[in-house]
Amino acid sequence: MSALRRVKTWEISESEESEAETKRDESVQIVTIFTAEEQSSDHKCTKLPSPSPAHTESSSHTSALSPPRPDGRATPSPAKKRRTKEEIEADRQTARERKEARERQRAARAQEKEERRREQQRRKEAAEHLKRLRPENCLKCLTVCVDPALLQQDGSDILLGTLAAFDWRFTIESQQLPHSIAWIRDLPQGEGGLVEEEQVALVLGLTDFVEMVISVKKMLDSAGEETETESFLGQILECLNRDAKKVLTLLVTDSQPDYRSDAYGVHLLDEMLQSKSGLENLDIKEVLVYLQLSKNITLVFLDGWQEVTNHVCAVTKALSKRPFKLLTERGELPFCVDGSWASGVRVERDGSGLTQVWSRQIQQLNRVSPAVASTVTAAYPSPQLLLQAYHSLESENDRKGLLAGLLVKSGGKERRVGPEISARVYLCFTAHNPQLVLD
């Protein structure tokens, strides 16, 4: 009986112990769930219903083996810290700055790309412009304008035949001056239109030229009063007054084969002119000087239309070369350009190269070697310093011998500049006589 009681007592105690453990587990679970609910619902307390004792053991096993619930109640999640308005505004400002920086970089790349494109376009246009200025291309843009009155003279077909053989453009139309030949140039595309060249050639026979000489002599005797406009002289003066930039050339021809003189008309056949004009040789020379110096009229005496044609062809070729020559001669300092001609030295904008120019300037003197020039420039790095050194000395002899004692090292040997070179350098930079011979 006592044994049965002990067994019964042990069973009861075991059940009580298991019930106590179950209660402890339930209390722990309730506290855990309560804590999670408190954090997720802004510290609002929620009372959970207590599970029944029948499902205690099964629920404990299920919670240990099953994955966490999707609502997050199984495990506590860390609380999110709320940002302040200052932090939000700072983040927005940082985002705006990053966006602006990206936009600036994008704009800088676009601008650099546009500059490269423009530079390539400028280079392309410069190359095309230089190509158009080539003499062979400019020759295609020139047109020789011949006055119809010249076609009435014998031999004028030589000029037209030569122009056609060279495949040059020419037109036959009335000019401002009768019996004249002019040139017009087509402007590049984009500029449009035509431009008249300054050169005008007036073809006159010997008889017409003699009449013009007589008219000029009368005008000079009448104290410069212009003659009537019907003569060749009046038409020439009217044309020059209308456009002072015109350069007029008188092409005087004669049918006699033995008539020829130089380009300036100095050695004329005095007998022929004097017999036709009735003027003395001195009077004729006075007229020629007036035409050349006062009116800038060039006189060319030619023998027949073949020489007239040669002159027109030479002027046409010269006009085709003019644009390219003007482009190459546009440099401000032609003695400082790149190249080996005349041992030129390039001077940069920062002043580098001036020392070499100063040395080359001294080397221009006769018998002054590069070693001597380098010695002088090392002692006096600029012309201004050398002039100041000259002004600081009192006597003329001391100034002439200022550079005589400088040591020149060349080829492992030493020598002095000497009094002769020193005196020539002094006279070169201080003399006021442009005709002074230094050597």
Tab-separated table of C-alpha atoms in Angstrom:
chain	number	residue	atom	x	y	z
A	1	MET	CA	0.000	0.000	0.000
A	2	SER	CA	2.805	2.271	0.859
A	3	ALA	CA	4.502	1.407	-2.419
A	4	LEU	CA	1.457	2.329	-4.372
A	5	ARG	CA	1.255	5.590	-2.597
A	6	ARG	CA	4.853	6.382	-3.358
A	7	VAL	CA	4.330	5.650	-7.011
A	8	LYS	CA	1.227	7.751	-7.064
A	9	THR	CA	2.943	10.487	-5.239
A	10	TRP	CA	5.854	10.412	-7.724
A	11	GLU	CA	3.477	10.583	-10.646
A	12	ILE	CA	1.688	13.479	-9.185
A	13	SER	CA	4.882	15.289	-8.481
A	14	GLU	CA	6.092	14.670	-12.034
A	15	SER	CA	2.918	16.067	-13.487
A	16	GLU	CA	3.093	19.015	-11.253
A	17	GLU	CA	6.692	19.602	-12.272
A	18	SER	CA	5.864	19.363	-15.978
A	19	GLU	CA	2.930	21.697	-15.446
A	20	ALA	CA	5.194	24.201	-13.739
A	21	GLU	CA	7.714	24.054	-16.571
A	22	THR	CA	4.916	24.526	-19.071
A	23	LYS	CA	3.750	27.598	-17.198
A	24	ARG	CA	7.270	29.002	-17.223
A	25	ASP	CA	7.553	28.477	-20.977
A	26	GLU	CA	4.200	30.119	-21.509
A	27	SER	CA	5.226	33.090	-19.423
A	28	VAL	CA	8.451	33.488	-21.380
A	29	GLN	CA	6.584	33.265	-24.696
A	30	ILE	CA	3.995	35.765	-23.539
A	31	VAL	CA	6.706	38.217	-22.448
A	32	THR	CA	8.488	37.853	-25.811
A	33	ILE	CA	5.347	38.401	-27.844
A	34	PHE	CA	4.400	41.341	-25.635
A	35	THR	CA	7.785	42.993	-26.196
A	36	ALA	CA	7.556	42.617	-29.988
A	37	GLU	CA	4.037	43.976	-30.084
A	38	GLU	CA	5.049	46.902	-27.905
A	39	GLN	CA	7.895	47.940	-30.247
A	40	SER	CA	5.896	47.572	-33.457
A	41	SER	CA	2.800	49.429	-32.286
A	42	ASP	CA	4.563	52.513	-30.785
A	43	HIS	CA	4.573	51.200	-27.252
A	44	LYS	CA	0.850	50.299	-27.144
A	45	CYS	CA	0.152	47.408	-24.799
A	46	THR	CA	-1.854	44.444	-26.154
A	47	LYS	CA	-3.065	41.634	-23.963
A	48	LEU	CA	-2.641	38.241	-25.561
A	49	PRO	CA	-4.920	35.339	-24.737
A	50	SER	CA	-3.253	32.530	-22.899
A	51	PRO	CA	-3.020	29.269	-24.798
A	52	SER	CA	-4.800	26.261	-23.532
A	53	PRO	CA	-2.827	23.616	-21.621
A	54	ALA	CA	-3.705	20.996	-24.211
A	55	HIS	CA	-1.788	22.717	-26.936
A	56	THR	CA	1.207	23.810	-24.874
A	57	GLU	CA	3.517	20.980	-25.747
A	58	SER	CA	2.564	20.948	-29.427
A	59	SER	CA	3.013	24.687	-29.752
A	60	SER	CA	6.445	24.550	-28.159
A	61	HIS	CA	7.547	21.908	-30.645
A	62	THR	CA	6.037	23.826	-33.538
A	63	SER	CA	7.771	27.060	-32.585
A	64	ALA	CA	11.076	25.292	-32.375
A	65	LEU	CA	10.837	23.584	-35.777
A	66	SER	CA	8.776	25.947	-37.943
A	67	PRO	CA	10.310	28.999	-39.765
A	68	PRO	CA	9.646	32.520	-38.502
A	69	ARG	CA	6.282	34.050	-39.288
A	70	PRO	CA	6.035	36.459	-42.181
A	71	ASP	CA	4.611	39.181	-39.970
A	72	GLY	CA	7.870	39.295	-38.012
A	73	ARG	CA	6.345	38.443	-34.664
A	74	ALA	CA	8.572	35.427	-34.169
A	75	THR	CA	11.851	37.473	-33.986
A	76	PRO	CA	12.232	41.074	-32.876
A	77	SER	CA	13.324	43.551	-35.657
A	78	PRO	CA	15.598	46.477	-34.891
A	79	ALA	CA	13.822	49.794	-34.552
A	80	LYS	CA	14.244	52.333	-37.481
A	81	LYS	CA	15.635	55.719	-36.486
A	82	ARG	CA	13.603	58.604	-37.876
A	83	ARG	CA	15.643	61.251	-39.719
A	84	THR	CA	15.328	64.891	-38.882
A	85	LYS	CA	14.383	67.628	-41.356
A	86	GLU	CA	17.978	68.904	-41.377
A	87	GLU	CA	19.298	65.478	-42.390
A	88	ILE	CA	16.682	65.102	-45.122
A	89	GLU	CA	17.455	68.565	-46.463
A	90	ALA	CA	21.204	67.830	-46.352
A	91	ASP	CA	20.685	64.614	-48.350
A	92	ARG	CA	18.582	66.497	-50.894
A	93	GLN	CA	21.237	69.209	-51.169
A	94	THR	CA	23.933	66.577	-51.719
A	95	ALA	CA	21.820	64.935	-54.425
A	96	ARG	CA	21.280	68.297	-56.120
A	97	GLU	CA	25.004	69.078	-56.017
A	98	ARG	CA	25.840	65.719	-57.551
A	99	LYS	CA	23.274	66.277	-60.277
A	100	GLU	CA	24.612	69.770	-60.997
A	101	ALA	CA	28.169	68.429	-61.107
A	102	ARG	CA	27.118	65.762	-63.621
A	103	GLU	CA	25.348	68.387	-65.709
A	104	ARG	CA	28.431	70.653	-65.632
A	105	GLN	CA	30.645	67.786	-66.731
A	106	ARG	CA	28.189	66.916	-69.489
A	107	ALA	CA	28.078	70.561	-70.621
A	108	ALA	CA	31.884	70.823	-70.514
A	109	ARG	CA	32.250	67.700	-72.656
A	110	ALA	CA	29.647	69.013	-75.097
A	111	GLN	CA	31.415	72.387	-75.278
A	112	GLU	CA	34.787	70.747	-75.823
A	113	LYS	CA	33.305	68.598	-78.558
A	114	GLU	CA	31.754	71.671	-80.178
A	115	GLU	CA	35.068	73.543	-80.017
A	116	ARG	CA	36.851	70.634	-81.665
A	117	ARG	CA	34.206	70.568	-84.365
A	118	ARG	CA	34.537	74.310	-84.915
A	119	GLU	CA	38.317	74.064	-85.023
A	120	GLN	CA	38.108	71.330	-87.624
A	121	GLN	CA	35.649	73.449	-89.591
A	122	ARG	CA	37.964	76.471	-89.411
A	123	ARG	CA	40.904	74.393	-90.571
A	124	LYS	CA	38.861	72.987	-93.413
A	125	GLU	CA	37.718	76.449	-94.486
A	126	ALA	CA	41.281	77.792	-94.220
A	127	ALA	CA	42.550	74.931	-96.382
A	128	GLU	CA	39.829	75.553	-98.955
A	129	HIS	CA	40.533	79.311	-98.898
A	130	LEU	CA	44.253	78.660	-99.382
A	131	LYS	CA	43.443	76.298	-102.219
A	132	ARG	CA	41.322	78.960	-103.922
A	133	LEU	CA	44.179	81.452	-103.628
A	134	ARG	CA	46.573	79.263	-105.569
A	135	PRO	CA	47.627	80.967	-108.833
A	136	GLU	CA	46.301	78.121	-110.986
A	137	ASN	CA	42.872	78.424	-109.329
A	138	CYS	CA	42.847	82.230	-109.279
A	139	LEU	CA	43.614	82.220	-112.985
A	140	LYS	CA	40.290	80.463	-113.561
A	141	CYS	CA	38.459	83.271	-111.752
A	142	LEU	CA	39.922	86.089	-113.857
A	143	THR	CA	38.185	87.482	-116.918
A	144	VAL	CA	39.920	89.695	-119.490
A	145	CYS	CA	37.574	92.454	-120.668
A	146	VAL	CA	38.417	93.812	-124.135
A	147	ASP	CA	36.865	96.992	-125.483
A	148	PRO	CA	35.145	96.478	-128.884
A	149	ALA	CA	37.022	99.452	-130.381
A	150	LEU	CA	40.254	97.436	-130.248
A	151	LEU	CA	38.858	94.803	-132.590
A	152	GLN	CA	38.878	97.351	-135.414
A	153	GLN	CA	42.673	97.474	-135.372
A	154	ASP	CA	44.730	95.124	-137.489
A	155	GLY	CA	46.324	92.346	-135.461
A	156	SER	CA	43.838	92.371	-132.584
A	157	ASP	CA	42.857	88.796	-133.465
A	158	ILE	CA	46.264	87.721	-132.109
A	159	LEU	CA	45.133	88.680	-128.606
A	160	LEU	CA	41.792	86.858	-128.855
A	161	GLY	CA	43.405	83.764	-130.356
A	162	THR	CA	46.026	83.601	-127.596
A	163	LEU	CA	43.417	83.943	-124.825
A	164	ALA	CA	41.343	81.192	-126.405
A	165	ALA	CA	44.397	78.948	-126.762
A	166	PHE	CA	45.205	79.337	-123.055
A	167	ASP	CA	41.556	78.603	-122.226
A	168	TRP	CA	41.288	81.874	-120.325
A	169	ARG	CA	37.983	83.634	-119.920
A	170	PHE	CA	37.523	86.879	-121.853
A	171	THR	CA	34.626	89.095	-122.805
A	172	ILE	CA	34.125	91.826	-125.385
A	173	GLU	CA	32.235	94.710	-123.812
A	174	SER	CA	32.471	98.495	-123.639
A	175	GLN	CA	34.856	99.870	-120.997
A	176	GLN	CA	35.060	103.199	-119.203
A	177	LEU	CA	38.062	104.078	-121.336
A	178	PRO	CA	37.813	103.385	-125.073
A	179	HIS	CA	40.558	101.168	-126.515
A	180	SER	CA	41.306	99.730	-123.054
A	181	ILE	CA	41.660	96.267	-121.530
A	182	ALA	CA	40.512	95.572	-117.961
A	183	TRP	CA	40.337	92.562	-115.630
A	184	ILE	CA	37.583	91.393	-113.297
A	185	ARG	CA	37.731	88.657	-110.658
A	186	ASP	CA	34.990	86.336	-109.437
A	187	LEU	CA	34.662	86.357	-105.669
A	188	PRO	CA	34.462	83.028	-103.758
A	189	GLN	CA	31.132	81.429	-103.011
A	190	GLY	CA	29.366	83.106	-100.142
A	191	GLU	CA	30.802	86.532	-100.927
A	192	GLY	CA	29.170	86.756	-104.334
A	193	GLY	CA	29.588	89.253	-107.133
A	194	LEU	CA	32.573	90.483	-109.102
A	195	VAL	CA	35.410	92.821	-108.290
A	196	GLU	CA	37.314	94.968	-110.755
A	197	GLU	CA	41.062	94.818	-110.676
A	198	GLU	CA	43.008	98.034	-110.402
A	199	GLN	CA	45.037	97.387	-113.536
A	200	VAL	CA	43.852	98.974	-116.791
A	201	ALA	CA	45.768	98.852	-120.081
A	202	LEU	CA	45.045	101.526	-122.689
A	203	VAL	CA	46.209	100.671	-126.206
A	204	LEU	CA	47.079	103.771	-128.233
A	205	GLY	CA	48.620	104.265	-131.613
A	206	LEU	CA	51.591	106.548	-132.044
A	207	THR	CA	49.423	109.276	-133.602
A	208	ASP	CA	46.971	109.268	-130.679
A	209	PHE	CA	49.830	109.307	-128.216
A	210	VAL	CA	51.381	112.344	-129.923
A	211	GLU	CA	48.054	114.165	-129.671
A	212	MET	CA	47.867	113.356	-125.985
A	213	VAL	CA	51.419	114.657	-125.477
A	214	ILE	CA	50.432	117.933	-127.142
A	215	SER	CA	47.350	118.169	-124.867
A	216	VAL	CA	49.456	117.594	-121.758
A	217	LYS	CA	51.940	120.237	-122.863
A	218	LYS	CA	49.131	122.756	-123.343
A	219	MET	CA	47.723	121.882	-119.941
A	220	LEU	CA	51.092	122.405	-118.295
A	221	ASP	CA	51.536	125.740	-120.050
A	222	SER	CA	48.082	126.846	-118.861
A	223	ALA	CA	48.980	126.374	-115.184
A	224	GLY	CA	47.404	122.932	-114.809
A	225	GLU	CA	43.950	123.570	-116.282
A	226	GLU	CA	42.507	120.299	-117.567
A	227	THR	CA	41.833	120.024	-121.251
A	228	GLU	CA	38.553	119.108	-122.926
A	229	THR	CA	37.118	115.677	-122.233
A	230	GLU	CA	36.870	114.693	-125.890
A	231	SER	CA	40.578	113.958	-126.153
A	232	PHE	CA	42.255	110.845	-124.735
A	233	LEU	CA	43.853	112.910	-121.993
A	234	GLY	CA	40.487	114.230	-120.799
A	235	GLN	CA	39.023	110.715	-120.673
A	236	ILE	CA	42.050	109.433	-118.780
A	237	LEU	CA	41.910	112.236	-116.226
A	238	GLU	CA	38.173	111.717	-115.773
A	239	CYS	CA	38.688	108.014	-115.165
A	240	LEU	CA	41.464	108.646	-112.622
A	241	ASN	CA	39.377	111.275	-110.829
A	242	ARG	CA	36.477	108.836	-110.613
A	243	ASP	CA	38.634	106.054	-109.140
A	244	ALA	CA	42.001	107.106	-107.757
A	245	LYS	CA	43.049	103.478	-107.136
A	246	LYS	CA	43.197	102.671	-110.820
A	247	VAL	CA	46.662	101.878	-112.175
A	248	LEU	CA	46.762	102.900	-115.821
A	249	THR	CA	49.302	101.619	-118.332
A	250	LEU	CA	49.622	103.201	-121.777
A	251	LEU	CA	50.568	100.648	-124.431
A	252	VAL	CA	51.874	102.732	-127.321
A	253	THR	CA	52.185	100.772	-130.557
A	254	ASP	CA	53.158	101.585	-134.106
A	255	SER	CA	52.976	99.664	-137.344
A	256	GLN	CA	56.587	100.403	-138.297
A	257	PRO	CA	58.736	97.346	-137.521
A	258	ASP	CA	61.820	99.363	-136.630
A	259	TYR	CA	60.033	101.360	-133.913
A	260	ARG	CA	60.918	100.160	-130.432
A	261	SER	CA	62.145	101.700	-127.180
A	262	ASP	CA	62.523	100.702	-123.549
A	263	ALA	CA	59.643	100.227	-121.085
A	264	TYR	CA	59.853	103.729	-119.629
A	265	GLY	CA	59.914	105.604	-122.906
A	266	VAL	CA	63.199	107.361	-122.174
A	267	HIS	CA	64.957	106.413	-125.406
A	268	LEU	CA	62.334	107.433	-127.941
A	269	LEU	CA	62.880	108.110	-131.562
A	270	ASP	CA	63.256	111.843	-131.171
A	271	GLU	CA	62.955	112.593	-134.826
A	272	MET	CA	59.609	110.837	-135.159
A	273	LEU	CA	58.013	112.462	-132.128
A	274	GLN	CA	59.419	115.863	-132.791
A	275	SER	CA	58.322	115.781	-136.402
A	276	LYS	CA	54.751	114.772	-135.504
A	277	SER	CA	54.300	116.871	-132.382
A	278	GLY	CA	56.433	119.857	-133.201
A	279	LEU	CA	57.848	119.838	-129.660
A	280	GLU	CA	61.390	119.865	-128.499
A	281	ASN	CA	62.974	116.825	-126.866
A	282	LEU	CA	62.989	118.568	-123.476
A	283	ASP	CA	59.280	119.305	-123.727
A	284	ILE	CA	58.487	115.673	-124.523
A	285	LYS	CA	60.474	114.480	-121.503
A	286	GLU	CA	58.644	116.970	-119.301
A	287	VAL	CA	55.315	115.516	-120.455
A	288	LEU	CA	56.463	111.961	-119.773
A	289	VAL	CA	57.665	112.866	-116.275
A	290	TYR	CA	54.332	114.535	-115.527
A	291	LEU	CA	52.362	111.458	-116.633
A	292	GLN	CA	54.509	109.047	-114.632
A	293	LEU	CA	54.981	111.023	-111.408
A	294	SER	CA	51.861	113.159	-111.136
A	295	LYS	CA	49.237	110.818	-112.595
A	296	ASN	CA	50.947	107.451	-111.951
A	297	ILE	CA	50.555	106.498	-115.599
A	298	THR	CA	53.057	103.913	-116.818
A	299	LEU	CA	54.233	104.144	-120.412
A	300	VAL	CA	55.161	101.002	-122.350
A	301	PHE	CA	56.224	101.290	-125.973
A	302	LEU	CA	55.569	98.082	-127.908
A	303	ASP	CA	56.020	96.897	-131.454
A	304	GLY	CA	52.756	95.510	-132.798
A	305	TRP	CA	49.951	93.406	-131.365
A	306	GLN	CA	52.121	90.408	-130.595
A	307	GLU	CA	53.946	92.367	-127.908
A	308	VAL	CA	50.623	93.796	-126.701
A	309	THR	CA	49.353	90.227	-126.343
A	310	ASN	CA	52.457	89.209	-124.413
A	311	HIS	CA	51.990	92.160	-122.069
A	312	VAL	CA	48.324	91.299	-121.430
A	313	CYS	CA	49.232	87.669	-120.696
A	314	ALA	CA	51.990	88.750	-118.283
A	315	VAL	CA	49.601	91.066	-116.417
A	316	THR	CA	46.978	88.307	-116.213
A	317	LYS	CA	49.448	85.862	-114.684
A	318	ALA	CA	50.670	88.506	-112.232
A	319	LEU	CA	47.097	89.225	-111.117
A	320	SER	CA	46.523	85.507	-110.521
A	321	LYS	CA	49.548	85.370	-108.201
A	322	ARG	CA	48.669	88.510	-106.224
A	323	PRO	CA	46.217	87.001	-103.651
A	324	PHE	CA	48.630	84.249	-102.632
A	325	LYS	CA	51.521	86.696	-102.309
A	326	LEU	CA	49.428	89.047	-100.177
A	327	LEU	CA	48.555	86.125	-97.901
A	328	THR	CA	52.173	85.036	-97.448
A	329	GLU	CA	53.386	88.607	-96.838
A	330	ARG	CA	50.787	89.361	-94.165
A	331	GLY	CA	53.046	88.410	-91.197
A	332	GLU	CA	53.715	91.184	-88.704
A	333	LEU	CA	57.305	90.069	-88.026
A	334	PRO	CA	58.523	88.246	-91.126
A	335	PHE	CA	62.048	87.950	-89.717
A	336	CYS	CA	60.788	85.846	-86.775
A	337	VAL	CA	58.887	83.167	-88.659
A	338	ASP	CA	59.822	79.500	-88.712
A	339	GLY	CA	62.325	78.423	-91.290
A	340	SER	CA	66.005	78.418	-92.048
A	341	TRP	CA	66.071	81.415	-94.370
A	342	ALA	CA	68.519	84.098	-93.230
A	343	SER	CA	68.951	82.097	-89.982
A	344	GLY	CA	65.730	83.535	-88.605
A	345	VAL	CA	64.804	83.073	-84.940
A	346	ARG	CA	61.244	82.704	-83.728
A	347	VAL	CA	60.184	84.874	-80.779
A	348	GLU	CA	57.379	83.486	-78.640
A	349	ARG	CA	54.828	85.555	-76.760
A	350	ASP	CA	56.548	84.905	-73.447
A	351	GLY	CA	59.747	86.509	-74.779
A	352	SER	CA	61.730	83.331	-75.334
A	353	GLY	CA	64.006	83.749	-78.315
A	354	LEU	CA	64.890	87.409	-77.762
A	355	THR	CA	68.356	86.464	-76.525
A	356	GLN	CA	69.038	84.626	-79.767
A	357	VAL	CA	67.769	87.595	-81.770
A	358	TRP	CA	70.121	89.857	-79.788
A	359	SER	CA	73.008	87.483	-80.537
A	360	ARG	CA	72.132	87.340	-84.248
A	361	GLN	CA	71.979	91.123	-84.357
A	362	ILE	CA	75.586	91.348	-83.193
A	363	GLN	CA	76.615	88.643	-85.663
A	364	GLN	CA	75.466	90.847	-88.532
A	365	LEU	CA	78.658	92.831	-88.118
A	366	ASN	CA	81.547	91.728	-90.256
A	367	ARG	CA	84.014	89.241	-88.691
A	368	VAL	CA	81.898	88.742	-85.552
A	369	SER	CA	81.654	85.013	-84.841
A	370	PRO	CA	78.875	83.312	-82.840
A	371	ALA	CA	81.316	82.838	-79.955
A	372	VAL	CA	82.037	86.579	-79.778
A	373	ALA	CA	78.324	87.390	-79.979
A	374	SER	CA	77.550	84.894	-77.195
A	375	THR	CA	80.214	86.472	-75.001
A	376	VAL	CA	78.762	89.950	-75.497
A	377	THR	CA	75.190	88.812	-74.856
A	378	ALA	CA	76.283	86.931	-71.741
A	379	ALA	CA	77.863	90.105	-70.333
A	380	TYR	CA	74.979	92.344	-71.463
A	381	PRO	CA	71.780	90.253	-71.924
A	382	SER	CA	69.889	93.066	-73.689
A	383	PRO	CA	70.729	96.087	-75.883
A	384	GLN	CA	69.331	98.404	-73.227
A	385	LEU	CA	71.863	97.167	-70.666
A	386	LEU	CA	74.686	97.710	-73.150
A	387	LEU	CA	73.514	101.258	-73.855
A	388	GLN	CA	73.306	101.966	-70.134
A	389	ALA	CA	76.867	100.742	-69.747
A	390	TYR	CA	77.962	103.094	-72.555
A	391	HIS	CA	76.218	106.067	-70.945
A	392	SER	CA	77.832	105.362	-67.599
A	393	LEU	CA	81.305	105.947	-69.067
A	394	GLU	CA	82.607	109.465	-69.485
A	395	SER	CA	85.219	109.335	-72.255
A	396	GLU	CA	84.730	108.215	-75.848
A	397	ASN	CA	87.749	105.913	-75.733
A	398	ASP	CA	86.407	104.071	-72.700
A	399	ARG	CA	83.123	103.478	-74.482
A	400	LYS	CA	84.834	102.138	-77.573
A	401	GLY	CA	86.957	99.762	-75.503
A	402	LEU	CA	84.177	98.569	-73.188
A	403	LEU	CA	83.950	95.128	-74.807
A	404	ALA	CA	87.638	94.730	-75.660
A	405	GLY	CA	88.547	92.850	-72.481
A	406	LEU	CA	85.808	90.216	-72.610
A	407	LEU	CA	87.162	86.641	-72.850
A	408	VAL	CA	85.924	84.507	-75.739
A	409	LYS	CA	86.128	80.716	-75.358
A	410	SER	CA	86.013	78.747	-78.593
A	411	GLY	CA	87.622	75.434	-79.513
A	412	GLY	CA	89.289	75.060	-76.121
A	413	LYS	CA	91.124	78.357	-76.534
A	414	GLU	CA	90.607	81.741	-74.966
A	415	ARG	CA	91.012	85.111	-76.579
A	416	ARG	CA	89.669	88.609	-76.109
A	417	VAL	CA	87.098	90.449	-78.157
A	418	GLY	CA	89.618	93.098	-79.038
A	419	PRO	CA	89.395	96.879	-79.511
A	420	GLU	CA	88.437	96.717	-83.203
A	421	ILE	CA	85.252	94.688	-82.740
A	422	SER	CA	84.431	96.596	-79.550
A	423	ALA	CA	84.648	99.924	-81.393
A	424	ARG	CA	82.477	98.682	-84.264
A	425	VAL	CA	79.799	97.440	-81.876
A	426	TYR	CA	79.839	100.802	-80.100
A	427	LEU	CA	79.480	102.758	-83.338
A	428	CYS	CA	76.723	100.429	-84.559
A	429	PHE	CA	74.507	101.126	-81.537
A	430	THR	CA	75.319	104.779	-80.871
A	431	ALA	CA	76.108	106.460	-84.211
A	432	HIS	CA	73.488	108.816	-85.691
A	433	ASN	CA	74.941	108.899	-89.211
A	434	PRO	CA	73.135	106.364	-91.431
A	435	GLN	CA	75.897	106.614	-94.030
A	436	LEU	CA	78.678	105.708	-91.588
A	437	VAL	CA	80.861	102.820	-92.787
A	438	LEU	CA	81.681	100.522	-89.869
A	439	ASP	CA	84.259	98.373	-91.647
